[in-house]
XYZ file of C-alpha atoms in Angstrom:
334
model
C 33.568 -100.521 46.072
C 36.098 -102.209 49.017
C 35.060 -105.738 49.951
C 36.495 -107.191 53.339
C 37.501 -110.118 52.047
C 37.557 -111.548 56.118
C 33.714 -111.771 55.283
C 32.390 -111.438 51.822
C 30.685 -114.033 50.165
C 32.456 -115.198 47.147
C 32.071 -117.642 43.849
C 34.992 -118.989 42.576
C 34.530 -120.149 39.195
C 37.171 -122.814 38.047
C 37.968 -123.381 41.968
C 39.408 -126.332 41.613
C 41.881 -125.375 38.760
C 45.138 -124.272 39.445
C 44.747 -120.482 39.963
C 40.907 -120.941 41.443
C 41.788 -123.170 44.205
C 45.312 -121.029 44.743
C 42.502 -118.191 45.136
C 39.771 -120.383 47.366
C 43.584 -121.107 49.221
C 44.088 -117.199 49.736
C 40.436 -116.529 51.298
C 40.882 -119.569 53.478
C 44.206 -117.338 54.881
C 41.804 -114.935 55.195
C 39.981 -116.258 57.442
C 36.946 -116.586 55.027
C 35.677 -119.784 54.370
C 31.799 -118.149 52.977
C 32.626 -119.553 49.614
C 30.915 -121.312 46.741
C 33.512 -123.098 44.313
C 31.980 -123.911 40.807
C 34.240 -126.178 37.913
C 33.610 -128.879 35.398
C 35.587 -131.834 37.445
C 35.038 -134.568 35.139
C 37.439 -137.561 34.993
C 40.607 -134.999 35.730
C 42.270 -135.296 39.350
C 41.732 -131.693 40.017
C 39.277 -132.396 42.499
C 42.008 -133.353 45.161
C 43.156 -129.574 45.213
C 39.727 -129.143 47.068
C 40.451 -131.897 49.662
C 42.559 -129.468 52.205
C 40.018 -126.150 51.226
C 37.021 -124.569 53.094
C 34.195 -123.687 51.132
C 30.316 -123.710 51.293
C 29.198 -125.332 48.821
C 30.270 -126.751 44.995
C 28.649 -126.577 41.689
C 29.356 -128.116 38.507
C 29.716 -125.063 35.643
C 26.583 -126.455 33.567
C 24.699 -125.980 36.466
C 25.591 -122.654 37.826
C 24.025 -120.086 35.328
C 20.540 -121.433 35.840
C 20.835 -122.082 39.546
C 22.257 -118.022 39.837
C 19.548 -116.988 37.373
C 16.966 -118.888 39.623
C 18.492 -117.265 42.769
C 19.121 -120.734 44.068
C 22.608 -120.090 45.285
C 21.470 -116.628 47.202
C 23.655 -113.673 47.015
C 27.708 -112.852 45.926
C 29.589 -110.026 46.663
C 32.082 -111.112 44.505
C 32.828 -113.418 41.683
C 36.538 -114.673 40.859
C 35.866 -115.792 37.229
C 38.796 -118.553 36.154
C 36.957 -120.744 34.727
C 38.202 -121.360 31.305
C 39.483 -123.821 29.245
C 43.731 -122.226 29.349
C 45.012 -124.836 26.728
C 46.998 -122.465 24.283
C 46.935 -125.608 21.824
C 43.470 -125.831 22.030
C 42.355 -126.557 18.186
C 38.771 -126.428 18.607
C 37.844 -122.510 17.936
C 34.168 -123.238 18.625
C 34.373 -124.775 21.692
C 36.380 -121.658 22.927
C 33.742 -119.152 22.064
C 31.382 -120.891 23.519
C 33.589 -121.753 27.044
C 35.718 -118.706 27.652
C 33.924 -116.063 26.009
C 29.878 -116.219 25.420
C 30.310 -117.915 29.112
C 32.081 -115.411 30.199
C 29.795 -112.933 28.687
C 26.677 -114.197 29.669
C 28.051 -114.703 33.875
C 29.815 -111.082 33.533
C 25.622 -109.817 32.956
C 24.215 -111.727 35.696
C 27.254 -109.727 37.908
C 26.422 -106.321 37.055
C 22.480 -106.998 36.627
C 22.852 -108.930 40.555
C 24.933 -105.569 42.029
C 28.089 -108.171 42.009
C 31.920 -107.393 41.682
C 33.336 -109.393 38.680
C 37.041 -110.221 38.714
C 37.597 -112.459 35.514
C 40.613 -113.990 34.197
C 42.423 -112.408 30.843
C 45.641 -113.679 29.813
C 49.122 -111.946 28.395
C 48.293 -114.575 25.703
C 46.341 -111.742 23.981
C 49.631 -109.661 23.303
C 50.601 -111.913 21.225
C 54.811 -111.714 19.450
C 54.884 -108.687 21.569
C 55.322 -106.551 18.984
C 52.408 -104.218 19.313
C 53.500 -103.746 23.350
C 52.427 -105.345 26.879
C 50.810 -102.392 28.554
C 47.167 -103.149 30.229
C 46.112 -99.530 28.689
C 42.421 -100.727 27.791
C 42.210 -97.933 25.352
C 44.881 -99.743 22.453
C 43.609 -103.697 22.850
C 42.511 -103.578 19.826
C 46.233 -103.104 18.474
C 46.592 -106.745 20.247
C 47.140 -109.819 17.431
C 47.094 -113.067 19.524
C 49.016 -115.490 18.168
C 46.565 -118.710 19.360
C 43.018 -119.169 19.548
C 43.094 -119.551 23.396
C 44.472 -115.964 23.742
C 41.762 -114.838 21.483
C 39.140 -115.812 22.874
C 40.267 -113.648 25.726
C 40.729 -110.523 23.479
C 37.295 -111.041 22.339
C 36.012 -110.780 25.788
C 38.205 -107.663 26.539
C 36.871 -105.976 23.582
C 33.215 -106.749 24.221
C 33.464 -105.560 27.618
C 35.335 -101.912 26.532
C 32.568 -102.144 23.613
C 30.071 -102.567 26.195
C 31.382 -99.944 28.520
C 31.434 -101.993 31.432
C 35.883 -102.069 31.628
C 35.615 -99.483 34.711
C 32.676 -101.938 36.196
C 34.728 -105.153 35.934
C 38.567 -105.777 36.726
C 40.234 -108.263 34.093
C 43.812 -109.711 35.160
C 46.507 -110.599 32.577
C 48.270 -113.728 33.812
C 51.337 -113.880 32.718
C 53.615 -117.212 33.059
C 52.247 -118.123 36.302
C 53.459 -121.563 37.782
C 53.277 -123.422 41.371
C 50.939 -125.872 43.859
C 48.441 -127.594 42.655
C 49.004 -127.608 38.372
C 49.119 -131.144 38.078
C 46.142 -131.799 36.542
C 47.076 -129.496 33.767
C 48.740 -132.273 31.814
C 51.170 -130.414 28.924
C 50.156 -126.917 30.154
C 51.802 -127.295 33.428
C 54.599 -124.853 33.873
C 58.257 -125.802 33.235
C 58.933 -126.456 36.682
C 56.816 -128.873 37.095
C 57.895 -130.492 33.832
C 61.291 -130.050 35.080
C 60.795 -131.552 38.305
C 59.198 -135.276 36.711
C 62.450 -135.187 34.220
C 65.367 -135.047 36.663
C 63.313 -137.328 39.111
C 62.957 -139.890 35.881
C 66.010 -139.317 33.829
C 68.573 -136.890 35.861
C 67.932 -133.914 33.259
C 65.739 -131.469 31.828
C 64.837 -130.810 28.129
C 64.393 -127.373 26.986
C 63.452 -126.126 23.119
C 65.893 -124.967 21.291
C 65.931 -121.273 20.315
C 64.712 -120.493 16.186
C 65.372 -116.899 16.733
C 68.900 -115.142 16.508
C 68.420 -112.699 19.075
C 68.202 -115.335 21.733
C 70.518 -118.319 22.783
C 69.392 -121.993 23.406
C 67.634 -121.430 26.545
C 68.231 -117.729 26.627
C 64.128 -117.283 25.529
C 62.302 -115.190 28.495
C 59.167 -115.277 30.469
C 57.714 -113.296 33.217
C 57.548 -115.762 35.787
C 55.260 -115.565 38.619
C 54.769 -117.742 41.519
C 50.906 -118.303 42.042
C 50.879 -117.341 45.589
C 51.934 -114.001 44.416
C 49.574 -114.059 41.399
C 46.730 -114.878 43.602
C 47.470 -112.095 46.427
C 47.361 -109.171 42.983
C 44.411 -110.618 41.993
C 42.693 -110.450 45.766
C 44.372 -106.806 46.172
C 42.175 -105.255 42.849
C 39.069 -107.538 43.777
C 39.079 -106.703 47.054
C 40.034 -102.522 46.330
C 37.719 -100.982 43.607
C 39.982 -101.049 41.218
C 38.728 -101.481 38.015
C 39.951 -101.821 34.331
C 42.618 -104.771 32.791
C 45.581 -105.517 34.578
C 49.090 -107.251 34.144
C 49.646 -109.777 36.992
C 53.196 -110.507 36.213
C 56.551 -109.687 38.294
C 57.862 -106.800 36.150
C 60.817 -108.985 35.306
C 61.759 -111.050 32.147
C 63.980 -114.339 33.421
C 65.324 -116.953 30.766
C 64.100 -120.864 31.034
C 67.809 -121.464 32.422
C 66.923 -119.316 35.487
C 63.715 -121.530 36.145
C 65.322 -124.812 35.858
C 68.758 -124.406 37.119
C 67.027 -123.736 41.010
C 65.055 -126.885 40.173
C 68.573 -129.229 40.651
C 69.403 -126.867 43.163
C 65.967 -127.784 45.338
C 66.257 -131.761 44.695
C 70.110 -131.451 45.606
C 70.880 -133.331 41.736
C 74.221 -132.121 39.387
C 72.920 -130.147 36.645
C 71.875 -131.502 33.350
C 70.056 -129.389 30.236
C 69.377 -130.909 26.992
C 68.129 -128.438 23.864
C 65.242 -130.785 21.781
C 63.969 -129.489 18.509
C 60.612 -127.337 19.033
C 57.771 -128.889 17.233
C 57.007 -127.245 13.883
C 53.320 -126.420 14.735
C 54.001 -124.173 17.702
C 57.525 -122.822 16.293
C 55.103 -119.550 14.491
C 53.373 -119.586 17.320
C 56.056 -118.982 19.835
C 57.002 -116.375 22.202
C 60.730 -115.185 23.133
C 59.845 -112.798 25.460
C 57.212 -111.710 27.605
C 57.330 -108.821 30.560
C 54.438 -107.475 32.111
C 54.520 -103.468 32.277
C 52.899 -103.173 35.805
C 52.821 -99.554 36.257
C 48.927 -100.035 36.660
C 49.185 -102.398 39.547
C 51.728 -100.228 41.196
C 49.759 -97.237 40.515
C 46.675 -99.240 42.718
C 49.004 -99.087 45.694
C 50.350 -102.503 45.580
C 52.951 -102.979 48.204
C 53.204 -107.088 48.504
C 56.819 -107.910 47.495
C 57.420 -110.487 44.560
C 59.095 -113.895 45.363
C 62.461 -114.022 43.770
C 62.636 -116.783 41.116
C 64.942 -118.907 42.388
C 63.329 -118.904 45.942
C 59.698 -119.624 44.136
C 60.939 -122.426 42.518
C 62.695 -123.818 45.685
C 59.585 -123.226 47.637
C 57.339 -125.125 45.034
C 59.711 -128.070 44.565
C 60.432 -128.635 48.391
C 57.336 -127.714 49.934
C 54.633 -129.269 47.545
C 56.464 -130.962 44.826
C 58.693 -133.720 46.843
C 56.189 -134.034 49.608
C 53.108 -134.512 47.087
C 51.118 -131.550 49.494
C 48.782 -129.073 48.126
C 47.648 -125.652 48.912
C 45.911 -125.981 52.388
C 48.113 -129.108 53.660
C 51.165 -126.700 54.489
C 48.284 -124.756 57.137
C 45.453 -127.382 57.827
C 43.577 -125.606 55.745
């Protein structure tokens, strides 16, 4: 089913995370401000991404199963599920099932029982080395070996819902590297260029892991890189169209950590300055060298929204949000 996205009535869950709010950002462009944002805010500073957004109301995650199960919050016609806890270093396994998957689980029932569209939040953590592939073709997930209990606890979700036979019901999105506005609150899972930004403004230079892997030079590792605004406008073009299924939302295009950084210097006007650190042992098994979204699906939806070059996302983040402190929603008044 199409929504018109000028007027539907939409929960956000995770809406004041990084891609949530980018998404609560999106609707606002819209026009649509018939929104109800739900997160677990607690002591973090995520809360200022709300500060410049529109929305109807806000719930705290604990509360929002009973309160939809009640019929308390009245009718969605779409739910953007990112809530999650996206820490790929996360150690505690049980607290994972219980936040990104049996949550996941038990919201994605109360969609399809309530006549809701469910959009949830997947991650290209769940291919893993790469070695099995990066296609979205739901049929071979089960091929997938994650290589962190973070990415698996989005497999398991992907496989319950094909088990369940509800993958041409629901649309899952596979975020690849995904970086821009409002990430602060993210602490060490922040993106690079945000990392990158605090360095040269402290110290003049930007540290970078070194490479363990002979097929790649210091630096040389790759990433499909995607600016959130464009993230954000793939995921509102397969909520918003019927389509259905798991889908990559990368750029098609594998860039090294050099090509992220070196437009960083370029944006704060600084001489450039890379230093190579030693990776730390406990993620060195864990790490990948290169990621790149196969988006064939997403072009074969009709997507027609161009991708931001690199270097101009990174400019764009740096200069528009990064040395002016704004957020999503300042830049319009939001």
């Amino acid at each position: 089913m199409t929504l018109d996205l000028t007027s539907a009535r939409v929960l956000v869950t995770g809406g004041a995370g990084f891609i949530g709010s980018a998404l609560v950002w999106a609707l606002n462009r819209e026009g649509n401000s018939n929104i109800v944002v739900s997160d677990l805010l607690g002591t973090s500073e995520k809360w200022r991404n709300l500060v410049p957004l529109r929305f109807e109301d806000y719930v705290e995650a604990d509360d929002l199963l009973p309160l939809l199960e009640a019929g308390s919050l009245g009718e969605f016609d779409l739910v953007l599920h990112m809530g999650a806890c996206s820490s790929t270093t996360e150690r505690d396994a049980s607290y994972l099932i219980r936040n990104n998957y049996e949550y996941t689980k038990s919201l994605c029932i109360w969609a399809l029982d309530s006549g809701t569209e469910f959009t949830y939040a997947s991650s290209a953590a769940t291919y893993g080395d790469g070695s099995a592939g990066m296609d979205d073709d739901a049929s071979r997930i089960e091929r997938l070996r994650p290589l962190n209990m973070y990415g698996y606890s989005k497999q398991l979700f992907d496989l319950w819902a094909r088990r369940e036979g509800i993958l041409d019901e629901i649309t899952g999105l596979k975020f690849f590297n995904v970086f821009g506005p409002n990430e602060a609150h993210k602490g060490e899972m922040r993106s690079m260029v945000h990392k990158a930004f605090g360095q040269v403004q402290a110290e003049g230079k930007v540290r970078l892991f070194r490479s363990y892997s002979p097929d790649f030079a210091d630096g040389e590792q790759q990433r499909d890189f995607v600016y959130v605004k464009d993230a954000v406008a793939i995921a509102l073009h397969l909520a918003s169209g019927g389509w259905t299924g798991l889908y990559n939302v990368g750029s098609g295009t594998a860039n090294t950590w050099l090509e992220l950084v070196r437009p960083v210097f370029e944006a704060m006007q600084c001489p450039e300055k890379i230093e190579f650190i030693d990776m730390p042992e406990e993620i060195r098994g864990k790490y990948q060298y290169h990621t790149l979204a196969d988006v064939s699906r997403l072009e074969g939806t009709g997507y027609a929204g161009p991708f931001t070059p690199l270097s101009e996302a990174v400019k764009d983040y740096v200069g528009e949000y990064l040395m002016t402190g704004r957020r999503l929603g300042d830049e319009t008044g939001a």
